């Protein structure tokens, strides 16, 4: 708590209440309103939680005005430049960068949990060939409670840590199996001799007919994208994981709920929507038409990959990914007219009063699909790629909440429905107007 207070006076009762201000180690001051209802009988109303902090957390800090993102205090730019994804996973889970011994042990733990129960592969085979990968992921991850029920005591720290490692290790395996099911290929089992990103590419693209060699450029690009997607404080899917976790539900149920939330096009589904939008626009000559639609309140179309609840400046991840697009395409000897189109769209939007006034900048989803596409990953898999990185954030927040005293999440509402009225028999009822 800080020693700052906020005074609230109720004109109806002329009562004044002192509300304490909660000061974090960084970020905006926050009013603790817990006493408001018991003392003055008022709830607060904040649809979409635009001005509401749901918890205290040590994991990730975002400054939306400055475009700052830090994992456990480390700037995202430095982690993106220097770290491996599993190093960042360790940092998010445990709060410190690992020593070489800690890293080796953690990497070994993850590596030896990458396989899934063979009946999970049977489960995946039960889906229709054109099932969306996120439908498979959310279904299969929820079912993991049926396969790993031996270690589901959420009150036991060791079992919580094991579940977290299992989820981080197995998410790529399940995602790759979903893709191969769609392709009609047999499952490719994880190869322990490869690192996290290499192993995923091998599970995605290797075929029994010939030796598969991982392209180091692709592995490096995935390592970067997994790091950039790993966590983002209390976004919709992480808040979902925390809310489900607050009921004491098992971690697989929590992450399955997080997957469902991420899938929405306003959230993690946006990367898939951006590529579909760029393909629909097709040529920069049609950009004006789509920009007009994005600004038309009567048109549900939005410029996908633009805008953010927190960032009112550049999303630092978008800046990093935009640069990586050029590097990856050049190193792969590819060009992509969609990147040129995206850059033109960004330029037009950033000079347009509607976007400038609303501080709408490119977000993490605007450019990521360009890289996934260059790696041969189909658009339908883009949100699953986001999920692989974000699983680390989800389980880190679940562990943080599970290890601390917390109450079940249960928001209130402003009731706007019918006031009290008497039941009438069916014979006496008349159709309502
Ligand atoms: C992610 O929360 C996180 O941290 C999420 C994330 C993470 O890492 O977990 O960063 C990942 O989800 C990134 C966001 C991906 N989604 C998209 O790119 C979809 C397109 N963006 C919008 O749907 C929207 O910008 C949101 C959902 C991202 C943010 O929604 P908000 O904060 O509720 O903002 P809003 O809808 O209130 O918009 C404010 C104004 C509105 O206009 P007015 O009513 O004030 O006139 O800006 C307009 C909106 O209509 N607006 C857009 C727009 N985004 C906002 N207009 C056109 N195109 C857009 N993309």
XYZ file of C-alpha atoms in Angstrom, residues 137-400:
264
model
C -6.032 -27.737 -29.040
C -8.694 -26.529 -26.614
C -10.417 -29.932 -26.658
C -7.286 -32.011 -26.277
C -5.670 -29.814 -23.606
C -8.864 -29.984 -21.543
C -8.769 -33.778 -21.898
C -5.235 -33.943 -20.464
C -6.864 -34.001 -17.013
C -8.140 -37.439 -18.002
C -4.655 -38.666 -18.873
C -2.553 -37.061 -16.160
C -5.025 -37.307 -13.294
C -2.300 -38.831 -11.085
C -0.871 -35.373 -10.342
C -3.793 -32.973 -10.170
C -3.689 -31.758 -6.579
C -3.533 -27.991 -7.160
C -2.625 -27.509 -3.475
C 0.630 -29.434 -3.966
C 3.405 -27.114 -5.306
C 5.320 -30.025 -6.840
C 2.254 -31.253 -8.723
C 1.520 -27.697 -9.879
C 5.056 -27.341 -11.223
C 4.848 -30.722 -12.989
C 1.562 -29.742 -14.663
C 3.105 -26.435 -15.777
C 6.082 -28.224 -17.346
C 3.828 -30.823 -18.991
C 1.753 -28.058 -20.603
C 4.794 -26.137 -21.871
C 6.340 -29.347 -23.191
C 3.262 -30.853 -24.810
C 1.568 -27.833 -26.393
C 3.870 -27.913 -29.484
C 3.401 -31.683 -29.768
C -0.390 -31.356 -29.781
C -0.339 -28.354 -32.143
C 1.892 -30.157 -34.635
C -0.257 -33.301 -34.401
C -3.345 -31.192 -35.178
C -1.642 -29.871 -38.312
C -0.531 -33.331 -39.435
C -4.013 -34.722 -38.846
C -5.293 -32.089 -41.284
C -2.563 -33.029 -43.785
C -3.294 -36.745 -43.498
C 0.257 -37.408 -42.318
C 1.219 -39.783 -39.478
C 2.208 -38.174 -36.189
C 5.898 -37.199 -35.936
C 7.146 -37.960 -32.437
C 9.264 -35.336 -30.647
C 13.024 -35.704 -31.173
C 14.888 -35.059 -27.928
C 18.097 -34.176 -29.728
C 16.532 -30.955 -31.000
C 15.821 -27.716 -29.109
C 12.305 -26.430 -28.462
C 11.805 -24.542 -31.744
C 13.707 -27.055 -33.904
C 11.678 -29.895 -32.402
C 8.408 -28.149 -33.242
C 9.443 -27.619 -36.877
C 10.474 -31.278 -37.111
C 7.140 -32.422 -35.624
C 5.346 -30.171 -38.123
C 7.153 -30.818 -41.375
C 9.213 -34.032 -41.235
C 7.781 -36.909 -43.290
C 8.687 -40.628 -42.990
C 9.733 -40.735 -46.604
C 12.873 -38.694 -46.177
C 15.289 -37.121 -43.685
C 14.116 -33.676 -42.515
C 16.682 -30.983 -41.768
C 15.540 -28.047 -39.669
C 16.305 -24.682 -41.252
C 18.190 -22.675 -38.582
C 16.665 -19.438 -39.882
C 13.193 -20.821 -39.270
C 14.132 -22.120 -35.811
C 15.613 -18.747 -34.854
C 12.494 -16.935 -36.097
C 10.222 -19.233 -34.072
C 12.370 -18.775 -30.971
C 11.836 -15.021 -31.339
C 8.084 -15.295 -31.941
C 7.592 -17.663 -28.985
C 9.442 -15.167 -26.742
C 7.373 -12.212 -27.969
C 4.094 -14.081 -27.403
C 5.055 -15.610 -24.041
C 3.215 -13.238 -21.726
C 1.342 -9.947 -21.637
C 0.035 -9.376 -18.091
C -3.765 -9.571 -17.669
C -4.920 -9.957 -21.299
C -8.242 -11.700 -21.955
C -6.902 -15.256 -22.146
C -4.595 -14.909 -19.134
C -7.417 -13.342 -17.125
C -9.556 -16.310 -18.187
C -6.916 -18.743 -16.926
C -6.776 -16.861 -13.617
C -10.562 -16.752 -13.248
C -10.943 -20.471 -13.931
C -7.956 -21.163 -11.663
C -9.555 -19.148 -8.860
C -12.241 -21.860 -8.580
C -9.584 -24.523 -7.900
C -10.044 -26.116 -11.327
C -7.168 -28.235 -12.627
C -4.486 -26.553 -14.772
C -5.520 -28.351 -17.961
C -9.066 -26.987 -17.607
C -7.623 -23.508 -16.967
C -5.371 -23.550 -20.041
C -8.130 -25.052 -22.182
C -10.280 -22.058 -21.209
C -7.365 -19.749 -22.024
C -7.094 -21.353 -25.476
C -10.789 -20.744 -26.067
C -10.418 -17.068 -25.137
C -7.282 -16.628 -27.248
C -9.059 -17.988 -30.326
C -11.299 -14.917 -30.618
C -10.388 -12.563 -33.526
C -10.278 -9.608 -31.138
C -7.468 -11.398 -29.282
C -5.071 -14.105 -30.470
C -7.256 -14.972 -33.458
C -6.258 -11.614 -34.936
C -3.044 -12.953 -36.514
C -5.096 -15.319 -38.677
C -7.586 -12.499 -39.380
C -4.762 -10.156 -40.464
C -3.539 -12.572 -43.154
C -7.100 -13.163 -44.346
C -7.620 -9.375 -44.434
C -4.392 -8.757 -46.363
C -5.374 -11.451 -48.866
C -8.857 -9.916 -49.160
C -7.424 -6.439 -49.755
C -4.990 -7.977 -52.230
C -3.596 -4.779 -53.621
C -2.705 -1.419 -52.137
C -5.091 0.240 -54.603
C -7.948 -1.232 -52.524
C -6.509 -0.018 -49.193
C -8.649 3.128 -49.202
C -11.866 1.094 -49.445
C -10.887 -1.041 -46.455
C -9.677 1.932 -44.430
C -13.089 3.568 -45.005
C -14.818 0.383 -43.866
C -12.601 0.255 -40.757
C -13.763 3.767 -39.835
C -17.421 3.188 -40.670
C -19.368 2.610 -37.452
C -22.039 0.779 -39.421
C -19.490 -1.685 -40.771
C -18.252 -4.381 -38.338
C -14.959 -4.540 -40.269
C -11.915 -3.468 -38.263
C -8.329 -3.113 -39.439
C -7.124 -6.366 -37.912
C -3.751 -6.200 -36.208
C -4.346 -2.584 -35.264
C -5.270 -1.104 -31.892
C -4.729 -2.307 -28.358
C -6.430 -1.879 -24.995
C -3.161 -0.971 -23.292
C -0.704 0.239 -25.945
C -1.507 3.795 -27.027
C 1.871 3.834 -28.719
C 3.697 1.257 -30.826
C 3.404 -2.307 -29.488
C 7.126 -3.001 -28.969
C 6.560 -6.547 -30.189
C 5.198 -5.283 -33.513
C 8.314 -3.179 -33.997
C 10.557 -6.196 -33.387
C 8.496 -8.510 -35.620
C 8.338 -5.979 -38.445
C 12.145 -5.867 -38.537
C 12.336 -9.664 -38.289
C 10.029 -10.001 -41.317
C 12.672 -8.414 -43.522
C 15.505 -10.474 -42.042
C 13.656 -13.798 -42.267
C 12.399 -13.226 -45.820
C 15.875 -12.183 -46.950
C 17.590 -15.129 -45.227
C 15.032 -17.515 -46.717
C 15.485 -15.898 -50.119
C 11.785 -15.057 -50.261
C 9.748 -11.941 -50.885
C 6.121 -11.464 -49.940
C 3.921 -8.789 -51.531
C 1.722 -9.028 -48.431
C 4.556 -7.520 -46.384
C 4.721 -4.585 -48.776
C 0.934 -4.269 -48.540
C 1.082 -4.401 -44.714
C 3.737 -1.701 -44.637
C 1.638 0.501 -46.964
C -1.444 -0.059 -44.782
C 0.535 0.853 -41.675
C 1.773 4.043 -43.345
C -1.737 5.061 -44.427
C -3.245 4.293 -41.007
C -0.555 6.158 -39.090
C -1.271 9.269 -41.155
C -5.056 8.940 -40.863
C -6.781 11.221 -38.331
C -9.222 8.475 -37.216
C -6.339 6.156 -36.253
C -4.104 8.921 -34.910
C -6.916 10.360 -32.751
C -7.662 6.919 -31.292
C -3.979 6.029 -30.909
C -4.389 2.896 -33.004
C -0.998 1.377 -33.806
C 0.038 -1.988 -35.202
C -0.053 -4.683 -32.510
C 1.744 -8.003 -32.131
C -0.610 -9.686 -34.601
C -0.116 -7.316 -37.526
C 3.180 -8.727 -38.820
C 3.575 -12.129 -37.163
C 1.605 -13.943 -39.865
C 4.069 -12.793 -42.538
C 6.811 -14.775 -40.799
C 4.641 -17.827 -40.077
C 3.662 -17.854 -43.775
C 7.331 -17.637 -44.825
C 8.034 -20.704 -42.643
C 5.310 -22.663 -44.446
C 2.882 -22.568 -41.504
C -0.732 -22.343 -42.747
C -2.934 -19.423 -41.682
C -5.243 -21.713 -39.715
C -2.273 -22.588 -37.460
C -1.349 -18.975 -36.616
C -3.346 -18.752 -33.386
C -2.028 -22.149 -32.327
C 1.465 -20.674 -32.761
C 0.449 -17.790 -30.488
C -0.842 -20.376 -27.973
C 2.466 -22.268 -27.884
C 4.277 -19.125 -26.735
C 1.477 -17.925 -24.448
C 1.204 -21.248 -22.613
C 4.246 -20.124 -20.610
C 2.456 -16.942 -19.533
C -0.756 -18.760 -18.733
C 0.945 -21.337 -16.478
C 3.156 -18.666 -14.870
C 0.097 -16.659 -13.849
C -1.720 -19.820 -12.770
C 1.252 -20.793 -10.584
C 1.519 -17.252 -9.157
